[in-house]
C-alpha cells in the first residue's frame, strides 16, 4: 500500500459555521473538496504520531464514501488507530462519549444534524477535540485558514475497509476498530438515570412514543427504551436509520415531527412523546397534547435535577445560549448557582463544563445536555424527563404548570425566515445595527427599549472574545427581541427572530404564546423592516 501525495487547489468556502462545515452533497462530491478539508483538519490539530481518532456520522447519504476517504487519509497522516461506529454510524453524543471514554485525540463527526439528506440534501463534517466537544473557534479558524492555503493532501492507496462487522482490521499499518455504537452510550445512560424507577413507571401503564425520524437514534432508542426499560415494542417509531431519513426533515419540532405530533395530540394519545434529530443531539419533549418549549425544558430539568441519581448532589451551574429564554436563570437564582449566557452553538459550553463551572447546558433550538459528554444529547434529555416523571408521578403538563406557578413563565417563541436572499437578510441586520442609537430609550406600544446591542462574549475560562453574535433589543419589563442569522444553512440565508416576554401571573398561564407575543412580533417586524426588505409576509417555521 502506498501513500500518495495529491496536489490540490484551495476552495474559498470551507469556513466552519455554528457546527462544522455544512454544504450540499454535490459540493462535497467535487474532486478534492472533502479531502482538502480533512487535510486542513489534520494539518491544524498537531496530533502526535500514532494517535487514536474516533470516526462516525449520522448515516446520511455520502456518509459511507466519506468514511472510507477519511480512514485512508488518517492512515496516511500518521494516526495509529481509528475507532469507527459500525456501518460508519455514530450519533453525535455517542461520538463524544466514545472520545471521552477511550481518551482519543478527538474525533471526526460527519453530520448535517437536522438538515435533510439524500443526493441533493446536506452533508457536514466537524472535528471534536479531546474533551469530546466541538472544536472551539480558535481551532475552527485555524482549519479555515489552512483550507485557504492548502496545496496537497495525503491519502493511502488501498481497498475500502468493511465496516459492517465488529472487530479490528489493518489499513496500511493503522488499526481500524469497528465498534458497537450503542454499548458505551447505553452504559453511560444507565450510570446516570434510575432505570429501575423508569421501568416501574412504564410497567404501570405510562405510555411513551419516541420518534427517531429515520435518523441515527433508532438503534440507541430501541436498545435503551424497548430492551433495557421494557417499553412495549413500537414505542420507538421510525427506528430504522435511512440515508435520506425516509425523505423527511429530521428536525424534532412541531413542524417537521408532525407524525409524532399528530399521535400525541390525537385520540388515545400516549402520556409522553419525544423525538430526536438526524445526528441524535436534539430533543423535543411532549406531554399528552402538550408541548414543552426547549427553554422551559432546560429550566425544569435544572429545577428537578436532584431527583436524578447522576445529579443528586446538585448542579455547579447552568449555561444557556443567548437567544434561549431566561427561564433557566430564574431556577439558577433560586438554587443560588451561577447561570452563564453564551453565544449560539454548543462549542461555547465546553470550557465552562471542563472548568467545572456548569453541569447543565441548553439552547432554545431543542438542545439540552450536561457534563456527561461535551455535546447536546437528545436521548439523555428524554431519559432525564422520564426519570423526573417516574419520581414525581405527575403528568408532563402538571409538572410544567407547577414550574410556571413557582418561577413565573418566560413566554417564548422563535420565528424562522428560511431561504432568504443573502443580500436581503444582511440588509435587515445592517439596518438593525444602524438603528441602535435611534431605538435606545424609545417607547414602542407598551414596551420601552432598555438597551440594544450586538451580543459579544468573553469566555470566562480562556478569555477568548466572540463578537457579532446577534442583535438584542431588551425592554424595561424584561421582554426581549433577538435577531440572528443562522450559521448552519446551506442555501441562501435564514434569519431567526427570538421573542420572549415574562409573565409572572399564574392565572394567565394557559395562554397561547403567539397571542401573548403578538405585540412584540409586530414591533420586531416594524423595526427590522423585514417584510419590505425580504418580501416575506410569514415565517417558514414557528417554534
Ligand atoms: C442552529 C441553532 C443552534 C445550534 C445549531 C447546531 O444554529 O440555532 O442553537 O447550536 O443549530 O445544532 P444556527 O442555524 O442558528 O446557526
Ligand atoms: Zn443535531
Coordinates of C-alpha atoms and ligand atoms in Angstrom, one line a residue:
X1 CA 0.0 0.0 0.0
X2 CA 1.4 3.4 -1.0
X3 CA 0.8 6.8 0.4
X4 CA 0.1 9.3 -2.3
X5 CA 0.6 13.0 -2.1
X6 CA -2.1 14.6 -4.3
X7 CA -1.7 18.2 -5.5
X8 CA -4.8 20.3 -4.9
X9 CA -6.1 23.9 -5.1
X10 CA -7.8 25.6 -2.1
X11 CA -11.5 26.1 -2.0
X12 CA -12.5 29.5 -0.7
X13 CA -15.7 28.4 1.1
X14 CA -14.6 26.0 3.7
X15 CA -15.4 28.2 6.7
X16 CA -17.0 26.1 9.5
X17 CA -20.3 27.6 10.8
X18 CA -22.2 27.2 14.1
X19 CA -21.4 23.5 14.0
X20 CA -18.8 22.4 11.4
X21 CA -18.7 22.7 7.7
X22 CA -22.1 22.1 6.1
X23 CA -22.7 22.1 2.3
X24 CA -24.9 20.3 -0.2
X25 CA -23.8 16.8 -1.0
X26 CA -22.9 17.8 -4.6
X27 CA -20.5 20.3 -3.2
X28 CA -18.8 17.7 -1.1
X29 CA -18.7 15.4 -4.1
X30 CA -16.5 17.8 -6.1
X31 CA -13.0 16.4 -6.7
X32 CA -10.7 17.1 -3.7
X33 CA -13.4 19.0 -1.7
X34 CA -13.7 16.6 1.3
X35 CA -10.0 15.7 1.1
X36 CA -8.9 19.4 1.3
X37 CA -11.0 20.0 4.4
X38 CA -9.9 16.7 6.1
X39 CA -6.2 17.5 5.4
X40 CA -6.8 21.1 6.8
X41 CA -8.1 19.5 10.0
X42 CA -5.1 17.1 10.3
X43 CA -2.7 20.0 9.5
X44 CA -4.2 22.2 12.2
X45 CA -4.6 19.8 15.2
X46 CA -1.0 18.6 15.7
X47 CA -1.9 15.1 16.6
X48 CA 1.0 13.1 18.0
X49 CA 2.3 10.1 15.9
X50 CA 0.1 7.0 16.3
X51 CA -2.8 8.9 17.9
X52 CA -6.3 7.4 18.1
X53 CA -9.2 9.1 16.4
X54 CA -13.0 8.5 16.6
X55 CA -14.9 8.5 13.4
X56 CA -18.6 8.2 12.6
X57 CA -21.6 10.0 11.2
X58 CA -25.3 10.2 11.2
X59 CA -25.6 7.8 8.4
X60 CA -26.9 10.3 5.8
X61 CA -26.2 10.0 2.1
X62 CA -22.4 10.1 1.4
X63 CA -21.5 9.0 4.9
X64 CA -20.1 5.7 3.8
X65 CA -18.0 7.1 1.0
X66 CA -16.6 9.9 3.2
X67 CA -15.7 7.5 6.0
X68 CA -13.5 5.5 3.6
X69 CA -11.7 8.6 2.4
X70 CA -11.1 9.8 5.9
X71 CA -9.8 6.4 7.0
X72 CA -7.3 6.3 4.2
X73 CA -6.2 9.9 4.9
X74 CA -5.9 9.2 8.6
X75 CA -3.6 6.3 7.8
X76 CA -1.5 8.5 5.5
X77 CA -1.3 11.2 8.2
X78 CA 0.2 9.0 10.9
X79 CA -2.7 8.0 13.0
X80 CA -2.2 4.7 14.8
X81 CA -5.8 3.7 15.4
X82 CA -9.3 4.8 14.4
X83 CA -12.5 3.8 16.3
X84 CA -15.3 3.7 13.8
X85 CA -19.0 3.2 14.5
X86 CA -20.5 0.0 12.9
X87 CA -21.6 0.9 9.4
X88 CA -19.8 4.2 9.8
X89 CA -22.6 5.4 12.1
X90 CA -22.3 7.2 15.5
X91 CA -24.7 9.6 17.0
X92 CA -23.1 12.9 17.9
X93 CA -23.4 12.4 21.7
X94 CA -22.2 8.8 21.3
X95 CA -19.1 10.1 19.4
X96 CA -18.5 12.5 22.3
X97 CA -18.9 9.7 24.8
X98 CA -16.5 7.4 22.9
X99 CA -13.8 10.1 22.6
X100 CA -14.0 10.7 26.4
X101 CA -14.2 7.1 27.4
X102 CA -11.3 5.9 25.3
X103 CA -9.3 9.2 25.7
X104 CA -8.7 9.6 22.0
X105 CA -7.2 12.5 20.2
X106 CA -10.7 13.8 19.4
X107 CA -12.8 12.6 16.5
X108 CA -14.4 13.5 13.2
X109 CA -18.2 13.6 13.0
X110 CA -20.0 13.5 9.7
X111 CA -23.3 15.2 10.1
X112 CA -25.6 18.0 8.9
X113 CA -27.7 17.5 12.1
X114 CA -31.3 18.2 11.4
X115 CA -30.9 19.3 7.7
X116 CA -32.5 17.0 5.1
X117 CA -30.3 14.4 3.5
X118 CA -30.1 12.5 0.2
X119 CA -28.2 13.1 -3.0
X120 CA -29.3 16.7 -3.2
X121 CA -29.5 17.2 0.6
X122 CA -26.9 18.4 3.0
X123 CA -23.7 16.9 4.3
X124 CA -21.4 18.1 7.0
X125 CA -18.1 17.4 8.8
X126 CA -16.7 18.7 12.1
X127 CA -13.7 17.9 14.3
X128 CA -14.3 17.4 18.1
X129 CA -11.4 17.9 20.4
X130 CA -10.0 15.7 23.1
X131 CA -12.7 16.6 25.7
X132 CA -15.3 15.2 23.3
X133 CA -16.8 18.6 22.4
X134 CA -16.9 20.6 19.2
X135 CA -13.6 22.4 18.4
X136 CA -13.6 25.9 19.8
X137 CA -13.3 28.9 17.5
X138 CA -9.6 29.2 17.6
X139 CA -9.3 25.6 16.2
X140 CA -12.1 26.1 13.5
X141 CA -10.4 29.4 12.5
X142 CA -7.1 27.6 12.1
X143 CA -8.7 24.9 10.0
X144 CA -10.3 27.6 7.8
X145 CA -7.1 29.5 7.4
X146 CA -5.3 26.2 6.4
X147 CA -8.0 25.4 3.9
X148 CA -7.2 28.7 2.0
X149 CA -3.5 27.7 1.7
X150 CA -3.6 24.0 1.1
X151 CA -1.7 22.7 -1.9
X152 CA -1.6 19.0 -1.3
X153 CA -3.1 16.2 0.7
X154 CA -2.0 12.7 1.7
X155 CA -4.0 9.5 1.2
X156 CA -3.3 5.8 1.3
X157 CA -3.9 3.9 -1.8
X158 CA -5.9 0.9 -0.5
X159 CA -9.1 -1.0 -1.0
X160 CA -12.2 0.0 1.1
X161 CA -12.5 -1.5 4.6
X162 CA -15.6 -3.4 5.6
X163 CA -17.4 -1.6 8.4
X164 CA -20.3 -3.9 8.9
X165 CA -18.9 -6.3 11.4
X166 CA -17.3 -5.5 14.7
X167 CA -13.5 -6.1 15.0
X168 CA -10.1 -4.8 14.1
X169 CA -8.5 -4.6 10.7
X170 CA -5.3 -3.2 9.4
X171 CA -5.1 -0.3 7.0
X172 CA -1.5 0.5 5.9
X173 CA -0.3 -0.1 9.5
X174 CA -3.1 1.8 11.1
X175 CA -5.7 -0.2 13.2
X176 CA -9.3 0.3 12.2
X177 CA -11.6 -0.9 15.0
X178 CA -15.3 -1.1 14.2
X179 CA -17.2 -0.6 17.5
X180 CA -20.7 -1.1 18.6
X181 CA -22.0 2.4 18.8
X182 CA -24.7 1.6 21.4
X183 CA -22.9 -0.2 24.2
X184 CA -20.8 2.6 25.6
X185 CA -23.6 5.1 25.3
X186 CA -26.2 2.9 26.9
X187 CA -23.8 2.1 29.8
X188 CA -23.3 5.8 30.4
X189 CA -27.1 6.4 30.5
X190 CA -27.6 3.6 32.9
X191 CA -25.0 5.2 35.2
X192 CA -26.9 8.5 35.3
X193 CA -30.5 7.5 35.5
X194 CA -32.7 5.4 37.7
X195 CA -33.6 2.7 35.1
X196 CA -35.5 0.7 37.7
X197 CA -37.8 3.6 38.5
X198 CA -38.4 4.3 34.8
X199 CA -39.1 0.6 34.2
X200 CA -41.7 0.7 37.0
X201 CA -43.3 3.8 35.5
X202 CA -43.6 2.1 32.1
X203 CA -44.8 -1.2 33.7
X204 CA -47.5 0.8 35.4
X205 CA -49.1 1.7 32.1
X206 CA -47.4 5.0 31.4
X207 CA -47.2 5.1 27.6
X208 CA -44.4 6.7 25.6
X209 CA -43.7 7.3 21.9
X210 CA -40.2 8.2 20.7
X211 CA -39.8 9.3 17.1
X212 CA -36.3 8.6 15.8
X213 CA -37.3 10.2 12.5
X214 CA -35.4 7.5 10.5
X215 CA -32.2 9.1 11.8
X216 CA -29.4 7.9 13.9
X217 CA -31.1 7.4 17.3
X218 CA -33.3 4.5 16.2
X219 CA -30.9 1.7 17.4
X220 CA -30.0 3.6 20.6
X221 CA -33.6 4.2 21.5
X222 CA -34.6 0.6 20.7
X223 CA -31.9 -0.7 22.9
X224 CA -32.5 1.6 25.8
X225 CA -36.2 2.3 25.8
X226 CA -37.5 -1.0 24.5
X227 CA -34.9 -3.6 25.6
X228 CA -33.5 -2.2 28.8
X229 CA -36.5 -0.2 30.1
X230 CA -39.1 -2.7 28.7
X231 CA -41.3 -0.1 26.8
X232 CA -43.6 -2.1 24.6
X233 CA -42.4 -2.8 21.1
X234 CA -43.4 0.0 18.8
X235 CA -42.8 2.7 21.4
X236 CA -39.9 3.8 19.2
X237 CA -41.2 4.8 15.7
X238 CA -39.3 5.4 12.5
X239 CA -36.4 3.5 14.2
X240 CA -34.5 2.5 11.1
X241 CA -31.8 5.0 10.1
X242 CA -32.1 5.7 6.4
X243 CA -29.6 7.8 4.2
X244 CA -32.4 10.2 3.2
X245 CA -34.3 10.0 6.6
X246 CA -37.2 8.4 4.7
X247 CA -37.4 11.6 2.7
X248 CA -38.1 13.6 5.8
X249 CA -36.6 16.6 7.5
X250 CA -35.1 15.1 10.7
X251 CA -35.7 18.2 12.9
X252 CA -37.6 17.4 16.1
X253 CA -40.0 20.4 16.2
X254 CA -43.8 20.9 15.8
X255 CA -43.5 21.4 12.1
X256 CA -41.2 18.6 11.0
X257 CA -42.0 15.9 13.6
X258 CA -45.7 16.2 12.6
X259 CA -46.2 12.4 12.5
X260 CA -45.4 12.2 16.2
X261 CA -47.3 15.5 16.9
X262 CA -50.4 14.0 15.4
X263 CA -50.2 11.0 17.6
X264 CA -49.5 13.0 20.8
X265 CA -52.3 15.5 20.1
X266 CA -54.7 12.8 18.8
X267 CA -57.1 10.4 20.4
X268 CA -55.8 7.8 22.9
X269 CA -52.6 9.7 23.0
X270 CA -49.5 8.4 24.9
X271 CA -48.5 10.1 28.1
X272 CA -45.2 11.2 26.8
X273 CA -43.8 11.9 23.4
X274 CA -40.3 12.8 22.2
X275 CA -38.2 13.0 19.1
X276 CA -34.6 13.4 18.2
X277 CA -32.8 14.8 15.1
X278 CA -30.5 13.5 12.3
X279 CA -27.5 13.0 14.5
X280 CA -29.2 12.5 17.8
X281 CA -28.2 15.6 19.7
X282 CA -31.5 17.5 19.7
X283 CA -34.7 16.6 21.5
X284 CA -38.4 17.6 21.6
X285 CA -40.4 16.8 24.7
X286 CA -44.2 16.5 24.6
X287 CA -46.9 15.6 27.1
X288 CA -50.4 14.4 26.2
X289 CA -51.4 17.2 23.8
X290 CA -48.8 19.4 25.3
X291 CA -45.6 20.9 24.0
X292 CA -42.7 21.8 26.3
X293 CA -40.5 24.6 24.9
X294 CA -36.8 23.7 25.0
X295 CA -36.1 26.8 27.1
X296 CA -38.6 25.6 29.7
X297 CA -37.3 22.1 29.5
X298 CA -33.8 23.2 30.5
X299 CA -35.2 25.1 33.4
X300 CA -37.4 22.2 34.5
X301 CA -34.5 19.7 34.3
X302 CA -32.4 22.0 36.4
X303 CA -35.1 22.5 39.0
X304 CA -35.7 18.8 39.3
X305 CA -32.1 17.6 38.9
X306 CA -31.6 16.2 42.4
X307 CA -34.4 13.6 41.7
X308 CA -32.0 12.0 39.2
X309 CA -29.2 9.8 40.6
X310 CA -26.5 11.3 38.4
X311 CA -27.3 14.8 39.6
X312 CA -28.4 14.1 43.1
X313 CA -25.7 16.3 44.6
X314 CA -27.0 19.3 42.7
X315 CA -25.6 21.4 39.9
X316 CA -22.4 23.5 39.8
X317 CA -24.1 26.0 37.5
X318 CA -26.2 26.3 34.3
X319 CA -25.3 27.8 30.9
X320 CA -27.7 28.8 28.1
X321 CA -27.1 30.3 24.7
X322 CA -28.0 34.0 24.5
X323 CA -31.3 33.6 22.5
X324 CA -32.5 30.9 24.9
X325 CA -35.1 32.3 27.4
X326 CA -34.2 33.3 30.9
X327 CA -36.4 30.6 32.4
X328 CA -33.2 28.7 33.5
X329 CA -31.8 31.9 35.0
X330 CA -34.7 32.0 37.4
X331 CA -34.0 28.5 38.6
X332 CA -30.3 29.2 38.9
X333 CA -31.1 32.2 41.1
X334 CA -33.4 30.2 43.3
X335 CA -30.8 27.5 43.6
X336 CA -28.1 30.1 44.3
X337 CA -25.9 28.8 41.5
X338 CA -24.4 30.8 38.5
X339 CA -26.1 31.0 35.1
X340 CA -23.9 31.8 32.1
X341 CA -25.1 33.3 28.8
X342 CA -23.0 32.2 25.8
X343 CA -23.2 32.7 22.1
X344 CA -25.2 30.2 20.0
X345 CA -23.6 26.8 19.4
X346 CA -22.5 24.0 21.7
X347 CA -18.8 24.8 21.3
X348 CA -19.1 27.6 23.8
X349 CA -20.2 25.3 26.7
X350 CA -17.1 23.1 26.6
X351 CA -14.8 25.4 28.6
X352 CA -17.4 26.0 31.2
X353 CA -18.0 22.3 31.7
X354 CA -14.3 21.4 31.7
X355 CA -13.7 24.1 34.3
X356 CA -16.5 22.6 36.5
X357 CA -18.4 25.8 36.3
X358 CA -21.6 24.3 34.9
X359 CA -23.4 21.0 34.9
X360 CA -26.4 21.6 32.7
X361 CA -26.4 23.5 29.4
X362 CA -29.2 24.2 26.9
X363 CA -30.3 26.1 23.8
X364 CA -33.7 27.1 22.6
X365 CA -33.1 25.1 19.4
X366 CA -34.1 21.8 21.1
X367 CA -30.6 21.2 22.6
X368 CA -30.1 20.1 26.1
X369 CA -27.1 18.4 27.7
X370 CA -24.8 18.1 30.7
X371 CA -21.2 17.5 31.5
X372 CA -21.6 13.7 31.0
X373 CA -20.4 14.4 27.4
X374 CA -19.5 17.6 25.6
X375 CA -22.3 17.6 23.1
X376 CA -26.0 18.1 23.5
X377 CA -27.8 14.9 23.9
X378 CA -31.3 14.0 22.7
X379 CA -31.9 10.6 24.3
X380 CA -30.3 11.8 27.5
X381 CA -32.9 14.6 27.7
X382 CA -35.7 12.0 27.1
X383 CA -34.3 9.8 29.9
X384 CA -33.9 12.8 32.3
X385 CA -37.6 13.6 31.7
X386 CA -38.7 10.0 32.2
X387 CA -36.7 9.9 35.4
X388 CA -38.4 13.0 36.7
X389 CA -41.8 11.7 35.7
X390 CA -41.1 8.4 37.5
X391 CA -40.1 10.3 40.6
X392 CA -42.9 12.8 40.6
X393 CA -45.7 10.6 39.3
X394 CA -47.4 13.6 37.7
X395 CA -48.1 14.4 34.0
X396 CA -45.8 16.4 31.9
X397 CA -48.3 19.2 31.8
X398 CA -48.8 19.3 35.6
X399 CA -45.0 19.5 36.1
X400 CA -44.7 22.4 33.6
X401 CA -47.7 24.3 35.2
X402 CA -46.3 23.9 38.7
X403 CA -43.0 25.2 37.4
X404 CA -44.6 28.3 35.9
X405 CA -46.6 28.8 39.1
X406 CA -43.4 28.8 41.2
X407 CA -41.0 30.6 38.9
X408 CA -43.2 32.6 36.5
X409 CA -43.3 32.0 32.8
X410 CA -41.0 33.2 30.1
X411 CA -43.4 33.1 27.2
X412 CA -41.2 32.3 24.3
X413 CA -41.2 31.7 20.5
X414 CA -38.8 31.7 17.6
X415 CA -39.8 32.7 14.1
X416 CA -37.5 31.5 11.3
X417 CA -37.4 33.0 7.8
X418 CA -35.6 30.4 5.8
X419 CA -34.1 30.6 2.3
X420 CA -33.9 34.4 2.1
X421 CA -31.8 36.1 -0.5
X422 CA -28.5 36.6 1.4
X423 CA -28.3 40.3 0.5
X424 CA -31.8 41.0 1.8
X425 CA -31.1 39.2 5.1
X426 CA -27.8 41.0 5.5
X427 CA -29.7 44.2 4.7
X428 CA -32.1 43.6 7.6
X429 CA -29.2 43.0 10.0
X430 CA -27.3 46.1 8.8
X431 CA -30.5 48.2 9.1
X432 CA -30.9 47.0 12.7
X433 CA -27.3 47.8 13.6
X434 CA -27.9 51.3 12.2
X435 CA -31.0 51.8 14.3
X436 CA -29.4 51.3 17.8
X437 CA -28.9 54.9 18.6
X438 CA -32.5 55.8 17.5
X439 CA -34.1 52.8 19.3
X440 CA -32.4 53.5 22.6
X441 CA -35.0 54.7 25.2
X442 CA -37.8 54.6 22.6
X443 CA -41.3 53.6 23.6
X444 CA -42.9 51.1 21.2
X445 CA -46.5 50.4 22.1
X446 CA -46.5 49.0 25.7
X447 CA -42.8 48.4 25.6
X448 CA -39.9 50.8 26.4
X449 CA -36.4 49.9 25.0
X450 CA -33.9 49.5 27.8
X451 CA -30.9 48.5 25.6
X452 CA -30.0 47.4 22.2
X453 CA -26.6 45.9 21.2
X454 CA -24.8 43.2 19.2
X455 CA -24.0 40.4 21.7
X456 CA -20.4 39.6 22.4
X457 CA -18.9 37.2 24.8
X458 CA -15.7 36.9 26.7
X459 CA -15.1 33.3 27.7
X460 CA -14.5 33.3 31.4
X461 CA -12.1 30.4 31.2
X462 CA -9.7 31.3 28.4
X463 CA -10.6 35.0 27.9
X464 CA -11.3 34.5 24.1
X465 CA -13.7 37.0 22.7
X466 CA -16.6 36.3 20.2
X467 CA -18.3 39.3 18.7
X468 CA -21.3 39.8 16.3
X469 CA -23.4 37.1 18.0
X470 CA -26.8 38.6 17.3
X471 CA -28.8 41.8 17.8
X472 CA -30.6 42.1 21.2
X473 CA -33.3 44.6 22.0
X474 CA -34.2 44.5 25.6
X475 CA -37.2 46.2 27.1
X476 CA -37.7 47.6 30.6
X477 CA -40.1 44.8 31.7
X478 CA -37.6 42.1 30.9
X479 CA -39.1 41.3 27.5
X480 CA -36.7 40.8 24.6
X481 CA -36.4 40.5 20.9
X482 CA -33.3 38.9 19.3
X483 CA -32.3 38.8 15.6
X484 CA -29.7 36.4 14.3
X485 CA -28.5 35.0 11.1
X486 CA -28.2 31.2 11.1
X487 CA -24.8 29.7 10.7
X488 CA -25.9 26.2 9.7
X489 CA -27.8 26.6 6.5
X490 CA -26.5 25.8 3.1
X491 CA -28.9 27.7 0.8
X492 CA -29.4 31.4 1.0
X493 CA -29.8 32.9 4.4
X494 CA -32.0 32.1 7.4
X495 CA -33.0 34.9 9.7
X496 CA -34.2 34.0 13.2
X497 CA -36.3 36.2 15.4
X498 CA -36.4 35.2 19.0
X499 CA -39.2 36.6 21.1
X500 CA -39.6 36.5 24.9
X501 CA -42.0 38.1 27.4
X502 CA -42.1 37.4 31.1
X503 CA -45.5 36.6 32.6
X504 CA -45.5 36.1 36.4
X505 CA -49.2 35.8 36.8
X506 CA -50.2 32.2 37.2
X507 CA -53.8 33.0 36.3
X508 CA -52.7 33.9 32.8
X509 CA -50.6 30.8 32.2
X510 CA -52.7 28.7 30.0
X511 CA -52.1 31.4 27.4
X512 CA -51.3 31.0 23.8
X513 CA -47.7 32.0 23.2
X514 CA -48.2 33.5 19.8
X515 CA -51.1 35.6 21.1
X516 CA -49.2 36.7 24.1
X517 CA -46.2 37.7 21.9
X518 CA -48.3 39.4 19.2
X519 CA -47.3 42.9 20.1
X520 CA -43.6 42.0 20.3
X521 CA -43.9 40.2 16.9
X522 CA -45.3 43.4 15.4
X523 CA -42.5 45.5 16.9
X524 CA -39.9 43.1 15.6
X525 CA -41.3 43.3 12.0
X526 CA -41.6 47.1 12.2
X527 CA -38.1 47.9 13.5
X528 CA -36.4 45.3 11.2
X529 CA -38.4 46.3 8.1
X530 CA -38.2 42.6 7.4
X531 CA -41.3 42.4 5.2
X532 CA -40.3 45.2 2.8
X533 CA -36.7 44.2 2.7
X534 CA -37.3 40.5 2.1
X535 CA -40.7 40.4 0.5
X536 CA -41.7 37.7 3.1
X537 CA -45.0 38.0 4.9
X538 CA -44.8 35.0 7.2
X539 CA -42.1 32.9 8.8
X540 CA -41.3 29.5 7.4
X541 CA -41.1 27.8 10.8
X542 CA -42.5 28.9 14.2
X543 CA -41.4 27.1 17.3
Ligands
LIG1 C1 -28.7 26.1 15.0 C2 -29.2 26.5 16.4 C3 -28.1 26.4 17.4 C4 -27.5 25.1 17.4 C5 -27.0 24.7 16.0 C6 -26.5 23.3 15.9 O1 -27.7 27.1 14.6 O2 -29.8 27.8 16.3 O3 -28.6 26.7 18.6 O4 -26.4 25.0 18.2 O5 -28.1 24.9 15.0 O6 -27.5 22.4 16.2 P1 -28.0 28.3 13.7 O7 -28.5 27.7 12.4 O8 -29.0 29.2 14.3 O9 -26.6 29.0 13.5
LIG2 ZN1 -28.1 17.7 15.6

